[in-house]
GROMACS .gro file of C-alpha atoms in nm:
model
  305
    1MET     CA    1  -7.658   3.024   4.342
    2THR     CA    2  -7.828   3.001   4.004
    3ALA     CA    3  -7.596   2.945   3.712
    4GLN     CA    4  -7.572   3.172   3.411
    5LEU     CA    5  -7.647   3.003   3.080
    6ILE     CA    6  -7.374   2.964   2.820
    7ASP     CA    7  -7.548   3.052   2.495
    8GLY     CA    8  -7.406   2.814   2.237
    9LYS     CA    9  -7.633   2.949   1.964
   10ARG     CA   10  -7.497   3.301   2.007
   11ILE     CA   11  -7.132   3.196   2.021
   12ALA     CA   12  -7.175   2.962   1.724
   13ALA     CA   13  -7.331   3.249   1.528
   14GLU     CA   14  -7.023   3.462   1.605
   15ILE     CA   15  -6.792   3.191   1.472
   16ARG     CA   16  -7.003   3.135   1.162
   17ALA     CA   17  -6.993   3.509   1.091
   18GLU     CA   18  -6.614   3.499   1.123
   19VAL     CA   19  -6.606   3.202   0.885
   20ALA     CA   20  -6.822   3.389   0.632
   21GLU     CA   21  -6.581   3.683   0.644
   22ARG     CA   22  -6.283   3.455   0.579
   23THR     CA   23  -6.477   3.287   0.298
   24ARG     CA   24  -6.534   3.625   0.135
   25GLY     CA   25  -6.161   3.689   0.153
   26LEU     CA   26  -6.095   3.363  -0.028
   27SER     CA   27  -6.362   3.435  -0.290
   28GLU     CA   28  -6.180   3.757  -0.378
   29ARG     CA   29  -5.889   3.533  -0.476
   30GLY     CA   30  -6.114   3.304  -0.681
   31ILE     CA   31  -6.133   3.029  -0.419
   32ARG     CA   32  -6.453   2.883  -0.277
   33PRO     CA   33  -6.410   2.642   0.016
   34GLY     CA   34  -6.571   2.304  -0.046
   35LEU     CA   35  -6.696   2.041   0.199
   36GLY     CA   36  -6.775   1.688   0.088
   37VAL     CA   37  -7.020   1.505   0.316
   38VAL     CA   38  -7.076   1.131   0.283
   39LEU     CA   39  -7.390   0.995   0.451
   40VAL     CA   40  -7.441   0.620   0.421
   41GLY     CA   41  -7.795   0.489   0.463
   42ASP     CA   42  -8.114   0.654   0.576
   43ASP     CA   43  -8.078   0.722   0.949
   44PRO     CA   44  -8.326   1.007   1.013
   45ALA     CA   45  -8.118   1.182   1.280
   46SER     CA   46  -7.807   1.177   1.059
   47HIS     CA   47  -8.002   1.316   0.765
   48VAL     CA   48  -8.133   1.603   0.979
   49TYR     CA   49  -7.781   1.678   1.099
   50VAL     CA   50  -7.637   1.674   0.747
   51ARG     CA   51  -7.913   1.905   0.623
   52MET     CA   52  -7.822   2.148   0.901
   53LYS     CA   53  -7.456   2.131   0.797
   54THR     CA   54  -7.543   2.191   0.433
   55ARG     CA   55  -7.759   2.491   0.519
   56ALA     CA   56  -7.484   2.635   0.738
   57CYS     CA   57  -7.232   2.586   0.456
   58ASN     CA   58  -7.452   2.773   0.211
   59GLU     CA   59  -7.498   3.061   0.455
   60ALA     CA   60  -7.120   3.085   0.503
   61GLY     CA   61  -7.042   3.073   0.131
   62ILE     CA   62  -6.901   2.720   0.144
   63HIS     CA   63  -6.980   2.476  -0.135
   64ALA     CA   64  -7.135   2.160   0.011
   65ARG     CA   65  -7.132   1.838  -0.187
   66ASP     CA   66  -7.352   1.570  -0.032
   67ILE     CA   67  -7.305   1.207  -0.133
   68THR     CA   68  -7.564   0.959  -0.003
   69PRO     CA   69  -7.483   0.596  -0.092
   70PRO     CA   70  -7.732   0.330   0.022
   71ALA     CA   71  -7.694   0.143   0.352
   72ASP     CA   72  -7.573  -0.168   0.168
   73VAL     CA   73  -7.293   0.013  -0.013
   74GLY     CA   74  -6.987  -0.207  -0.053
   75ARG     CA   75  -6.650  -0.142   0.103
   76ALA     CA   76  -6.474  -0.082  -0.229
   77GLU     CA   77  -6.740   0.162  -0.349
   78LEU     CA   78  -6.731   0.367  -0.030
   79LEU     CA   79  -6.352   0.382  -0.029
   80GLY     CA   80  -6.370   0.487  -0.393
   81ILE     CA   81  -6.598   0.778  -0.298
   82VAL     CA   82  -6.344   0.891  -0.037
   83ASP     CA   83  -6.062   0.859  -0.292
   84GLU     CA   84  -6.259   1.073  -0.537
   85LEU     CA   85  -6.308   1.346  -0.277
   86ASN     CA   86  -5.941   1.328  -0.180
   87ALA     CA   87  -5.847   1.395  -0.543
   88ASP     CA   88  -6.104   1.672  -0.603
   89PRO     CA   89  -5.932   2.014  -0.584
   90ALA     CA   90  -6.270   2.181  -0.525
   91ILE     CA   91  -6.315   1.987  -0.200
   92HIS     CA   92  -6.111   2.113   0.096
   93GLY     CA   93  -6.280   1.914   0.371
   94ILE     CA   94  -6.426   1.564   0.391
   95LEU     CA   95  -6.675   1.438   0.646
   96VAL     CA   96  -6.797   1.079   0.657
   97GLN     CA   97  -7.097   1.076   0.889
   98LEU     CA   98  -7.067   0.820   1.168
   99PRO     CA   99  -7.179   0.564   1.267
  100LEU     CA  100  -7.149   0.354   0.954
  101PRO     CA  101  -7.344   0.030   0.893
  102ARG     CA  102  -7.190  -0.267   1.070
  103HIS     CA  103  -7.049  -0.429   0.756
  104LEU     CA  104  -6.817  -0.131   0.706
  105ASP     CA  105  -6.497  -0.066   0.900
  106GLU     CA  106  -6.516   0.287   1.041
  107ARG     CA  107  -6.144   0.298   1.117
  108GLU     CA  108  -6.051   0.194   0.762
  109VAL     CA  109  -6.280   0.458   0.611
  110THR     CA  110  -6.159   0.732   0.848
  111GLU     CA  111  -5.794   0.652   0.776
  112ARG     CA  112  -5.861   0.664   0.401
  113ILE     CA  113  -5.938   1.037   0.424
  114ASP     CA  114  -5.647   1.264   0.334
  115PRO     CA  115  -5.534   1.413   0.670
  116ALA     CA  116  -5.512   1.753   0.499
  117LYS     CA  117  -5.888   1.730   0.431
  118ASP     CA  118  -5.986   1.561   0.758
  119VAL     CA  119  -6.189   1.855   0.891
  120ASP     CA  120  -6.364   1.624   1.139
  121GLY     CA  121  -6.026   1.571   1.307
  122PHE     CA  122  -6.061   1.193   1.348
  123HIS     CA  123  -5.768   1.075   1.137
  124PRO     CA  124  -5.493   0.931   1.360
  125VAL     CA  125  -5.240   1.167   1.199
  126ASN     CA  126  -5.438   1.470   1.315
  127GLN     CA  127  -5.512   1.318   1.654
  128GLY     CA  128  -5.145   1.234   1.703
  129ARG     CA  129  -5.027   1.579   1.599
  130MET     CA  130  -5.285   1.741   1.824
  131SER     CA  131  -5.165   1.539   2.123
  132GLN     CA  132  -4.810   1.661   2.049
  133GLY     CA  133  -4.922   2.024   2.052
  134ASP     CA  134  -4.919   2.082   1.675
  135ALA     CA  135  -5.151   2.380   1.628
  136SER     CA  136  -5.186   2.307   1.255
  137ALA     CA  137  -5.364   1.976   1.319
  138PHE     CA  138  -5.740   1.967   1.274
  139ARG     CA  139  -5.919   1.912   1.603
  140PRO     CA  140  -6.246   1.722   1.635
  141ALA     CA  141  -6.529   1.972   1.603
  142THR     CA  142  -6.721   1.899   1.924
  143PRO     CA  143  -6.432   1.917   2.176
  144ALA     CA  144  -6.287   2.216   1.988
  145GLY     CA  145  -6.629   2.378   2.018
  146VAL     CA  146  -6.638   2.310   2.391
  147GLN     CA  147  -6.303   2.485   2.431
  148GLU     CA  148  -6.437   2.785   2.239
  149LEU     CA  149  -6.748   2.799   2.458
  150ILE     CA  150  -6.530   2.808   2.769
  151ARG     CA  151  -6.283   3.059   2.623
  152ARG     CA  152  -6.541   3.300   2.486
  153THR     CA  153  -6.737   3.290   2.812
  154GLY     CA  154  -6.427   3.431   2.981
  155VAL     CA  155  -6.363   3.135   3.210
  156GLU     CA  156  -6.000   3.105   3.324
  157THR     CA  157  -5.867   2.758   3.247
  158SER     CA  158  -5.496   2.795   3.325
  159GLY     CA  159  -5.425   2.588   3.634
  160ALA     CA  160  -5.791   2.493   3.674
  161HIS     CA  161  -5.896   2.136   3.747
  162VAL     CA  162  -6.101   2.007   3.453
  163VAL     CA  163  -6.292   1.685   3.505
  164ILE     CA  164  -6.411   1.514   3.188
  165VAL     CA  165  -6.670   1.238   3.216
  166GLY     CA  166  -6.643   1.026   2.902
  167ARG     CA  167  -6.357   0.860   2.714
  168SER     CA  168  -6.479   0.830   2.356
  169ASN     CA  169  -6.248   0.902   2.065
  170ILE     CA  170  -6.504   1.158   1.944
  171VAL     CA  171  -6.525   1.377   2.256
  172GLY     CA  172  -6.371   1.260   2.583
  173MET     CA  173  -6.021   1.161   2.478
  174PRO     CA  174  -5.952   1.452   2.239
  175MET     CA  175  -6.110   1.689   2.493
  176SER     CA  176  -5.853   1.582   2.750
  177GLN     CA  177  -5.569   1.641   2.503
  178ILE     CA  178  -5.699   1.987   2.410
  179MET     CA  179  -5.733   2.105   2.769
  180LEU     CA  180  -5.376   1.994   2.846
  181GLN     CA  181  -5.223   2.206   2.568
  182LYS     CA  182  -4.994   2.501   2.646
  183GLU     CA  183  -5.227   2.764   2.502
  184PRO     CA  184  -5.502   3.009   2.600
  185GLY     CA  185  -5.820   2.829   2.688
  186ALA     CA  186  -5.626   2.527   2.813
  187ASN     CA  187  -5.323   2.476   3.043
  188ALA     CA  188  -5.551   2.284   3.277
  189THR     CA  189  -5.503   1.992   3.512
  190VAL     CA  190  -5.721   1.718   3.364
  191THR     CA  191  -5.893   1.416   3.514
  192VAL     CA  192  -6.081   1.174   3.286
  193ALA     CA  193  -6.362   0.972   3.443
  194HIS     CA  194  -6.628   0.754   3.283
  195SER     CA  195  -6.936   0.541   3.346
  196ARG     CA  196  -6.727   0.274   3.523
  197THR     CA  197  -6.547   0.513   3.757
  198ALA     CA  198  -6.595   0.411   4.121
  199ASP     CA  199  -6.774   0.683   4.323
  200LEU     CA  200  -6.814   0.907   4.021
  201GLY     CA  201  -6.956   1.189   4.231
  202ALA     CA  202  -6.640   1.212   4.440
  203VAL     CA  203  -6.444   1.271   4.118
  204THR     CA  204  -6.684   1.513   3.951
  205ARG     CA  205  -6.705   1.730   4.263
  206GLN     CA  206  -6.334   1.807   4.219
  207GLY     CA  207  -6.395   1.973   3.885
  208GLU     CA  208  -6.380   2.350   3.866
  209ILE     CA  209  -6.477   2.287   3.506
  210LEU     CA  210  -6.691   1.978   3.448
  211ILE     CA  211  -6.738   1.843   3.095
  212VAL     CA  212  -6.981   1.552   3.059
  213ALA     CA  213  -7.003   1.340   2.742
  214VAL     CA  214  -7.127   0.992   2.821
  215GLY     CA  215  -7.463   0.962   2.645
  216VAL     CA  216  -7.652   0.864   2.961
  217PRO     CA  217  -7.941   1.094   3.059
  218GLY     CA  218  -7.883   1.256   3.397
  219ILE     CA  219  -7.578   1.051   3.490
  220VAL     CA  220  -7.445   1.359   3.673
  221ARG     CA  221  -7.686   1.477   3.942
  222GLY     CA  222  -7.681   1.814   4.112
  223ASP     CA  223  -7.501   1.692   4.424
  224MET     CA  224  -7.219   1.566   4.200
  225VAL     CA  225  -7.138   1.922   4.089
  226ARG     CA  226  -6.889   2.137   4.276
  227GLU     CA  227  -7.034   2.464   4.404
  228GLY     CA  228  -6.951   2.734   4.149
  229ALA     CA  229  -6.829   2.495   3.881
  230VAL     CA  230  -6.857   2.561   3.508
  231VAL     CA  231  -7.064   2.275   3.363
  232ILE     CA  232  -7.048   2.180   2.995
  233ASP     CA  233  -7.307   1.917   2.901
  234VAL     CA  234  -7.222   1.751   2.569
  235GLY     CA  235  -7.490   1.482   2.592
  236VAL     CA  236  -7.802   1.492   2.375
  237ASN     CA  237  -8.048   1.219   2.470
  238ARG     CA  238  -8.404   1.159   2.357
  239VAL     CA  239  -8.639   1.060   2.641
  240ASP     CA  240  -9.008   0.979   2.618
  241ASP     CA  241  -9.242   1.260   2.716
  242PRO     CA  242  -9.611   1.212   2.627
  243THR     CA  243  -9.686   1.572   2.733
  244THR     CA  244  -9.500   1.707   2.428
  245GLU     CA  245  -9.629   1.721   2.072
  246ARG     CA  246  -9.347   1.497   1.946
  247GLY     CA  247  -9.381   1.251   2.233
  248TYR     CA  248  -9.024   1.305   2.347
  249ARG     CA  249  -8.783   1.573   2.464
  250LEU     CA  250  -8.408   1.622   2.451
  251VAL     CA  251  -8.206   1.615   2.770
  252GLY     CA  252  -7.836   1.615   2.853
  253ASP     CA  253  -7.611   1.393   3.059
  254VAL     CA  254  -7.641   1.640   3.348
  255ALA     CA  255  -7.958   1.679   3.557
  256PHE     CA  256  -7.998   2.042   3.452
  257ASP     CA  257  -8.262   2.153   3.706
  258GLU     CA  258  -8.041   2.031   3.990
  259ALA     CA  259  -7.701   2.139   3.855
  260VAL     CA  260  -7.818   2.491   3.768
  261GLU     CA  261  -7.856   2.560   4.141
  262ARG     CA  262  -7.489   2.480   4.209
  263ALA     CA  263  -7.294   2.580   3.898
  264SER     CA  264  -7.172   2.928   3.807
  265TRP     CA  265  -7.209   2.866   3.432
  266ILE     CA  266  -7.391   2.584   3.253
  267THR     CA  267  -7.480   2.488   2.897
  268PRO     CA  268  -7.844   2.408   2.819
  269VAL     CA  269  -7.955   2.108   2.612
  270PRO     CA  270  -8.041   2.182   2.340
  271GLY     CA  271  -7.877   2.515   2.252
  272GLY     CA  272  -7.542   2.467   2.422
  273VAL     CA  273  -7.269   2.254   2.268
  274GLY     CA  274  -7.471   2.132   1.968
  275PRO     CA  275  -7.455   2.447   1.754
  276MET     CA  276  -7.080   2.471   1.812
  277THR     CA  277  -7.003   2.142   1.636
  278ILE     CA  278  -7.120   2.267   1.297
  279ALA     CA  279  -6.954   2.606   1.347
  280MET     CA  280  -6.617   2.445   1.419
  281LEU     CA  281  -6.654   2.209   1.123
  282LEU     CA  282  -6.704   2.510   0.895
  283ARG     CA  283  -6.403   2.683   1.050
  284ASN     CA  284  -6.185   2.379   0.985
  285THR     CA  285  -6.304   2.369   0.624
  286VAL     CA  286  -6.208   2.733   0.568
  287ARG     CA  287  -5.871   2.670   0.737
  288SER     CA  288  -5.810   2.388   0.491
  289ALA     CA  289  -5.899   2.612   0.195
  290GLU     CA  290  -5.670   2.887   0.327
  291ARG     CA  291  -5.387   2.636   0.364
  292THR     CA  292  -5.441   2.516   0.007
  293ALA     CA  293  -5.434   2.877  -0.115
  294ARG     CA  294  -5.106   2.943   0.067
  295LEU     CA  295  -4.946   2.631  -0.079
  296ALA     CA  296  -5.066   2.723  -0.427
  297ALA     CA  297  -4.925   3.075  -0.392
  298ALA     CA  298  -4.594   2.939  -0.266
  299GLY     CA  299  -4.580   2.700  -0.561
  300THR     CA  300  -4.649   2.983  -0.803
  301VAL     CA  301  -4.368   3.189  -0.652
  302ALA     CA  302  -4.128   2.897  -0.659
  303ALA     CA  303  -4.213   2.824  -1.022
  304SER     CA  304  -4.144   3.183  -1.122
  305VAL     CA  305  -3.805   3.204  -0.954
   0.00000   0.00000   0.00000
């Protein structure tokens, strides 16, 4: 068996086109969705990622406001930036790029964001509502993107055994909550494993759908994949490769060349999950703008009665 590739670029392009259509609908009502992005310091990878987000926003008709305080920004100043974005009616979504410098408390900054503008889905209010099955809660972009990849590929998840390798608050834990929901593209039986799981291969081989997000190159080898499984590789790792022009290449957490011979579907790295994260972030931003528009219309009606 040779697995079919799940084309994240194509599916992300579909979602971004849908977002652009919804943005045009809002513009006809005089509303332009706005995304405020805060990037602290000068980490090159983060800057590249934020530039990609800004370009995607512009293509979708979303106003992007980038704020780039220096790495030594103080706690009070950074919280003040978040407060300003919370109060700005032109901003419907707020993203503070993580990780932050060590002198800043990521939890404090994340919790300062208005949950109604938390389009990254990391605020505990959104995470708690999501775990309770509240469909209005913003979901973290990467795990939400993984669910969309699976759903739009036509893979049946109801009753399937999903094994997730990774327990981070960014991917693994919210991914498990999403796949447990009573909804299309979920309704699965979920097992969460991680880098300390004893006999990891014995666990991963149970997965009809295997989602790997550990950040360790090749932690899942081909013989750890169930025959015919759907494999979603969230990992993006830079490994040295002197044969390339850049001196490195990007690989996932799954040994692709081995797993592709056992899986039925598999995501490549790059070009799999990565493009979905930005697409889902844009979708959350438009959802927030639509919600604001509905509340404003309801307020107008109430005021006129």
